[in-house]
Structure formats: C-alpha cells, structure tokens
C-alpha cells in the first residue's frame, strides 16, 4: 500500500547527518517550550488568553484590551506549532532515510502524540483556572516529551542492533535508579510551584487555587530529593571509576553532578530571596537540563551496532503506513 510517506521516500533520501540534525532540533524545541511555558507563569500571563482553543470567546488571537499578558500567552501557544514543525521534520527525515529505521519513526510519532496531548492538557489548565495539579501535569508531560526527543537524538547516532551492556547489569540498573530519583526531584519541584509564589496570574487575583500544603515543607521535601540525587551521582562516579565504565558514562555523570550543584545554588538563592522571576526561570531551565543529563547516563552504558541492510525488517503493508 503506497502512502504519501512512501511516495516522498522514493524521491527524497536524507543523510544520516540530516536525521540527527532533525532529531536535535526537536529536542531543542522541547526544551524551549518548557522555558517559554515557565515564562507565561512567571509573567503572570497564565490566563492572558481567557479560554481555549480560542484566546477569548469571540477571538482566536488576543485583543488589544488583553495587553501584555495576552500576547505572552498567545505567543507560547504559537510556539507549539514551531515545536510541531520540528517534530514533523524529524518524523519525515527518519521515514525517508535509507535504510528505513522503524524504531526512529516510532519515536518521532511518539513525540507528535505527546505534543498533541500536552496541548490539550494546557487547554484544560486554562479552562480550570490554572489548577495547580493540572499545571504540574502539564510540566511532567513536557518532561516526557524531552525524554522521547532525547532518546530519538541518541538513537540517531547508533545502529539498530540489540543493545549490549558495557557494565554489569546491577550497575546499569543503578543508573536507572538515579534517573528515577531525578524524575521525582523534578516532580517535587512542580509541587513547590503549585504552593509557591507564582500562581500564573497577578498577585491580586485570589481565584487561582494553590496546593494546600505548607510551602516551606514542600521546599524541604524537594531539597531532600536533591540531596539524594547528589549522593547517588557521587556514588556512581566512584563506581564507574572502579569498574572502568565507558569514558562517555564517566563524563556524563560528572556533567550531571555539575548541573545538580548549580541547581542547588540557584534553588537556595531562589528560596532565600523570595523566588524572583529570573531565578525561577533559570531554575526551570536547569531542571530540564538536569533531567537530560540524568537520562543520558544509562544510554552511555550500552552500545548498539549497525545491522546489515539485508537483516533489517522488510516493508510490509502494515508498516508501510507508519
């Protein structure tokens, strides 16, 4: 069965380098959308557009009366289309590359559906008046997108062979424990946000609900996960040195430690200076980079060899439509 994708693949075969660039562009845009989403909240523009999918009940775009906040919120919505274009480029590049790597195409489509579902979740966040739990879910879904985008970029530099571990399995599993703890660290940060100083609207707006837990306790809860993350990272540095892990894994673990320590400094400054907007924005960017740094460690502990062309799956009517 011929599809528009298969017809395009007959006329355009991008290089492996172009596939890597496309995957990297999607990753960059997934980080950008996190940062700009944070800017919406930090500029108190979360309800700059009062409804969704339109900006107002009568207008798709912000009206002059909505001022700065409407422009900020609407701009962030428009960046979703830029993100979608980057993901679309990654999908097409992966689909048209020869040989066709089905795993890469699936990762591209996974990003597409994450973008679409998170756009709907963002709309629900507006319609519920910036409920802190939907705001937290919106952030976590964005981190899931970063995860898949990173995986596609890393896989674009590898073959399609079966993964082979470079270290003993328990050590590889320990790296995933570190990823899980860093994930909980990020999730705890969303709870601090939900109870914190920046609800996403002007401070005189008392309608926006907040998480009914003491802010200081949530901040300490978040800090506890940071201490555990730093401890596990230092432990992995020593373990990797003892077992002679691949140099890439050692380097990535040290990078994670540096980002975690910088995040800790930013977090303490933010807490003791009453969470200024710039510091919170930098902390959100740092959270995304911390997540990426942690995810890259397990990926450096295994290798995937190239598969001979004749060993690749042949195209079937079922896979031709992917």
PDB file of N, CA, C and O in Angstrom, residues 284-317:
ATOM      1  N   UNK A 284      14.015  26.567  36.252  1.00  0.00           N
ATOM      2  CA  UNK A 284      13.238  25.691  35.375  1.00  0.00           C
ATOM      3  C   UNK A 284      14.081  25.187  34.211  1.00  0.00           C
ATOM      4  O   UNK A 284      14.021  24.002  33.843  1.00  0.00           O
ATOM      5  N   UNK A 285      14.886  26.069  33.632  1.00  0.00           N
ATOM      6  CA  UNK A 285      15.800  25.638  32.578  1.00  0.00           C
ATOM      7  C   UNK A 285      16.781  24.609  33.133  1.00  0.00           C
ATOM      8  O   UNK A 285      17.045  23.574  32.491  1.00  0.00           O
ATOM      9  N   UNK A 286      17.291  24.876  34.322  1.00  0.00           N
ATOM     10  CA  UNK A 286      18.222  23.936  34.945  1.00  0.00           C
ATOM     11  C   UNK A 286      17.581  22.591  35.226  1.00  0.00           C
ATOM     12  O   UNK A 286      18.228  21.548  35.104  1.00  0.00           O
ATOM     13  N   UNK A 287      16.291  22.591  35.596  1.00  0.00           N
ATOM     14  CA  UNK A 287      15.587  21.327  35.844  1.00  0.00           C
ATOM     15  C   UNK A 287      15.522  20.493  34.569  1.00  0.00           C
ATOM     16  O   UNK A 287      15.709  19.268  34.597  1.00  0.00           O
ATOM     17  N   UNK A 288      15.267  21.148  33.444  1.00  0.00           N
ATOM     18  CA  UNK A 288      15.215  20.440  32.169  1.00  0.00           C
ATOM     19  C   UNK A 288      16.582  19.879  31.804  1.00  0.00           C
ATOM     20  O   UNK A 288      16.699  18.726  31.363  1.00  0.00           O
ATOM     21  N   UNK A 289      17.629  20.670  31.993  1.00  0.00           N
ATOM     22  CA  UNK A 289      18.979  20.200  31.689  1.00  0.00           C
ATOM     23  C   UNK A 289      19.408  19.089  32.646  1.00  0.00           C
ATOM     24  O   UNK A 289      20.129  18.164  32.241  1.00  0.00           O
ATOM     25  N   UNK A 290      18.970  19.160  33.902  1.00  0.00           N
ATOM     26  CA  UNK A 290      19.269  18.094  34.857  1.00  0.00           C
ATOM     27  C   UNK A 290      18.619  16.788  34.415  1.00  0.00           C
ATOM     28  O   UNK A 290      19.237  15.711  34.465  1.00  0.00           O
ATOM     29  N   UNK A 291      17.371  16.857  33.984  1.00  0.00           N
ATOM     30  CA  UNK A 291      16.648  15.690  33.502  1.00  0.00           C
ATOM     31  C   UNK A 291      17.362  15.072  32.302  1.00  0.00           C
ATOM     32  O   UNK A 291      17.548  13.845  32.227  1.00  0.00           O
ATOM     33  N   UNK A 292      17.796  15.911  31.376  1.00  0.00           N
ATOM     34  CA  UNK A 292      18.513  15.420  30.193  1.00  0.00           C
ATOM     35  C   UNK A 292      19.829  14.772  30.599  1.00  0.00           C
ATOM     36  O   UNK A 292      20.191  13.690  30.111  1.00  0.00           O
ATOM     37  N   UNK A 293      20.561  15.425  31.503  1.00  0.00           N
ATOM     38  CA  UNK A 293      21.857  14.885  31.932  1.00  0.00           C
ATOM     39  C   UNK A 293      21.695  13.522  32.595  1.00  0.00           C
ATOM     40  O   UNK A 293      22.512  12.615  32.383  1.00  0.00           O
ATOM     41  N   UNK A 294      20.656  13.360  33.393  1.00  0.00           N
ATOM     42  CA  UNK A 294      20.434  12.067  34.057  1.00  0.00           C
ATOM     43  C   UNK A 294      20.060  10.992  33.043  1.00  0.00           C
ATOM     44  O   UNK A 294      20.544   9.851  33.117  1.00  0.00           O
ATOM     45  N   UNK A 295      19.198  11.328  32.089  1.00  0.00           N
ATOM     46  CA  UNK A 295      18.754  10.347  31.095  1.00  0.00           C
ATOM     47  C   UNK A 295      19.889   9.864  30.201  1.00  0.00           C
ATOM     48  O   UNK A 295      19.868   8.721  29.709  1.00  0.00           O
ATOM     49  N   UNK A 296      20.884  10.695  29.996  1.00  0.00           N
ATOM     50  CA  UNK A 296      21.969  10.325  29.087  1.00  0.00           C
ATOM     51  C   UNK A 296      22.927   9.309  29.702  1.00  0.00           C
ATOM     52  O   UNK A 296      23.667   8.643  28.968  1.00  0.00           O
ATOM     53  N   UNK A 297      22.914   9.147  31.024  1.00  0.00           N
ATOM     54  CA  UNK A 297      23.869   8.238  31.655  1.00  0.00           C
ATOM     55  C   UNK A 297      23.594   6.774  31.307  1.00  0.00           C
ATOM     56  O   UNK A 297      24.508   6.071  30.840  1.00  0.00           O
ATOM     57  N   UNK A 298      22.369   6.244  31.491  1.00  0.00           N
ATOM     58  CA  UNK A 298      22.149   4.842  31.099  1.00  0.00           C
ATOM     59  C   UNK A 298      22.409   4.597  29.617  1.00  0.00           C
ATOM     60  O   UNK A 298      22.847   3.501  29.237  1.00  0.00           O
ATOM     61  N   UNK A 299      22.152   5.598  28.787  1.00  0.00           N
ATOM     62  CA  UNK A 299      22.350   5.425  27.350  1.00  0.00           C
ATOM     63  C   UNK A 299      23.823   5.291  26.989  1.00  0.00           C
ATOM     64  O   UNK A 299      24.154   4.776  25.910  1.00  0.00           O
ATOM     65  N   UNK A 300      24.716   5.758  27.883  1.00  0.00           N
ATOM     66  CA  UNK A 300      26.151   5.635  27.631  1.00  0.00           C
ATOM     67  C   UNK A 300      26.708   4.304  28.130  1.00  0.00           C
ATOM     68  O   UNK A 300      27.896   4.027  27.940  1.00  0.00           O
ATOM     69  N   UNK A 301      25.861   3.489  28.758  1.00  0.00           N
ATOM     70  CA  UNK A 301      26.319   2.217  29.334  1.00  0.00           C
ATOM     71  C   UNK A 301      25.986   1.027  28.452  1.00  0.00           C
ATOM     72  O   UNK A 301      26.118  -0.116  28.889  1.00  0.00           O
ATOM     73  N   UNK A 302      25.489   1.283  27.232  1.00  0.00           N
ATOM     74  CA  UNK A 302      25.248   0.193  26.296  1.00  0.00           C
ATOM     75  C   UNK A 302      25.542   0.668  24.892  1.00  0.00           C
ATOM     76  O   UNK A 302      25.567   1.865  24.607  1.00  0.00           O
ATOM     77  N   UNK A 303      25.784  -0.276  24.022  1.00  0.00           N
ATOM     78  CA  UNK A 303      26.087   0.033  22.637  1.00  0.00           C
ATOM     79  C   UNK A 303      25.106  -0.694  21.733  1.00  0.00           C
ATOM     80  O   UNK A 303      24.553  -1.740  22.089  1.00  0.00           O
ATOM     81  N   UNK A 304      24.879  -0.121  20.567  1.00  0.00           N
ATOM     82  CA  UNK A 304      24.053  -0.754  19.528  1.00  0.00           C
ATOM     83  C   UNK A 304      24.847  -0.725  18.228  1.00  0.00           C
ATOM     84  O   UNK A 304      25.195   0.348  17.745  1.00  0.00           O
ATOM     85  N   UNK A 305      25.111  -1.878  17.692  1.00  0.00           N
ATOM     86  CA  UNK A 305      25.870  -1.968  16.451  1.00  0.00           C
ATOM     87  C   UNK A 305      24.946  -1.764  15.252  1.00  0.00           C
ATOM     88  O   UNK A 305      23.730  -1.911  15.345  1.00  0.00           O
ATOM     89  N   UNK A 306      25.557  -1.428  14.139  1.00  0.00           N
ATOM     90  CA  UNK A 306      24.812  -1.334  12.889  1.00  0.00           C
ATOM     91  C   UNK A 306      24.331  -2.723  12.475  1.00  0.00           C
ATOM     92  O   UNK A 306      25.006  -3.718  12.710  1.00  0.00           O
ATOM     93  N   UNK A 307      23.149  -2.774  11.883  1.00  0.00           N
ATOM     94  CA  UNK A 307      22.604  -4.022  11.372  1.00  0.00           C
ATOM     95  C   UNK A 307      22.788  -4.037   9.868  1.00  0.00           C
ATOM     96  O   UNK A 307      22.534  -3.033   9.190  1.00  0.00           O
ATOM     97  N   UNK A 308      23.235  -5.174   9.346  1.00  0.00           N
ATOM     98  CA  UNK A 308      23.406  -5.283   7.898  1.00  0.00           C
ATOM     99  C   UNK A 308      22.088  -5.009   7.193  1.00  0.00           C
ATOM    100  O   UNK A 308      21.012  -5.360   7.691  1.00  0.00           O
ATOM    101  N   UNK A 309      22.164  -4.397   6.017  1.00  0.00           N
ATOM    102  CA  UNK A 309      20.963  -3.985   5.301  1.00  0.00           C
ATOM    103  C   UNK A 309      20.003  -5.140   5.079  1.00  0.00           C
ATOM    104  O   UNK A 309      18.797  -5.003   5.243  1.00  0.00           O
ATOM    105  N   UNK A 310      20.553  -6.325   4.748  1.00  0.00           N
ATOM    106  CA  UNK A 310      19.677  -7.454   4.463  1.00  0.00           C
ATOM    107  C   UNK A 310      19.005  -8.003   5.715  1.00  0.00           C
ATOM    108  O   UNK A 310      18.064  -8.773   5.644  1.00  0.00           O
ATOM    109  N   UNK A 311      19.484  -7.580   6.912  1.00  0.00           N
ATOM    110  CA  UNK A 311      18.901  -8.050   8.158  1.00  0.00           C
ATOM    111  C   UNK A 311      17.810  -7.132   8.668  1.00  0.00           C
ATOM    112  O   UNK A 311      17.116  -7.465   9.616  1.00  0.00           O
ATOM    113  N   UNK A 312      17.683  -5.945   8.064  1.00  0.00           N
ATOM    114  CA  UNK A 312      16.660  -5.010   8.517  1.00  0.00           C
ATOM    115  C   UNK A 312      15.281  -5.542   8.151  1.00  0.00           C
ATOM    116  O   UNK A 312      15.119  -6.238   7.149  1.00  0.00           O
ATOM    117  N   UNK A 313      14.251  -5.205   8.950  1.00  0.00           N
ATOM    118  CA  UNK A 313      12.895  -5.666   8.638  1.00  0.00           C
ATOM    119  C   UNK A 313      12.465  -5.195   7.268  1.00  0.00           C
ATOM    120  O   UNK A 313      12.704  -4.042   6.875  1.00  0.00           O
ATOM    121  N   UNK A 314      11.863  -6.050   6.518  1.00  0.00           N
ATOM    122  CA  UNK A 314      11.347  -5.655   5.214  1.00  0.00           C
ATOM    123  C   UNK A 314      10.047  -4.919   5.367  1.00  0.00           C
ATOM    124  O   UNK A 314       9.311  -5.109   6.346  1.00  0.00           O
ATOM    125  N   UNK A 315       9.717  -4.079   4.399  1.00  0.00           N
ATOM    126  CA  UNK A 315       8.495  -3.290   4.465  1.00  0.00           C
ATOM    127  C   UNK A 315       7.303  -4.176   4.143  1.00  0.00           C
ATOM    128  O   UNK A 315       7.290  -4.926   3.176  1.00  0.00           O
ATOM    129  N   UNK A 316       6.298  -4.114   4.974  1.00  0.00           N
ATOM    130  CA  UNK A 316       5.081  -4.870   4.785  1.00  0.00           C
ATOM    131  C   UNK A 316       3.927  -3.896   4.631  1.00  0.00           C
ATOM    132  O   UNK A 316       4.072  -2.700   4.933  1.00  0.00           O
ATOM    133  N   UNK A 317       2.761  -4.341   4.158  1.00  0.00           N
ATOM    134  CA  UNK A 317       1.616  -3.418   4.048  1.00  0.00           C
ATOM    135  C   UNK A 317       1.287  -2.757   5.370  1.00  0.00           C
ATOM    136  O   UNK A 317       0.831  -1.639   5.409  1.00  0.00           O
TER     137      UNK A 317
END
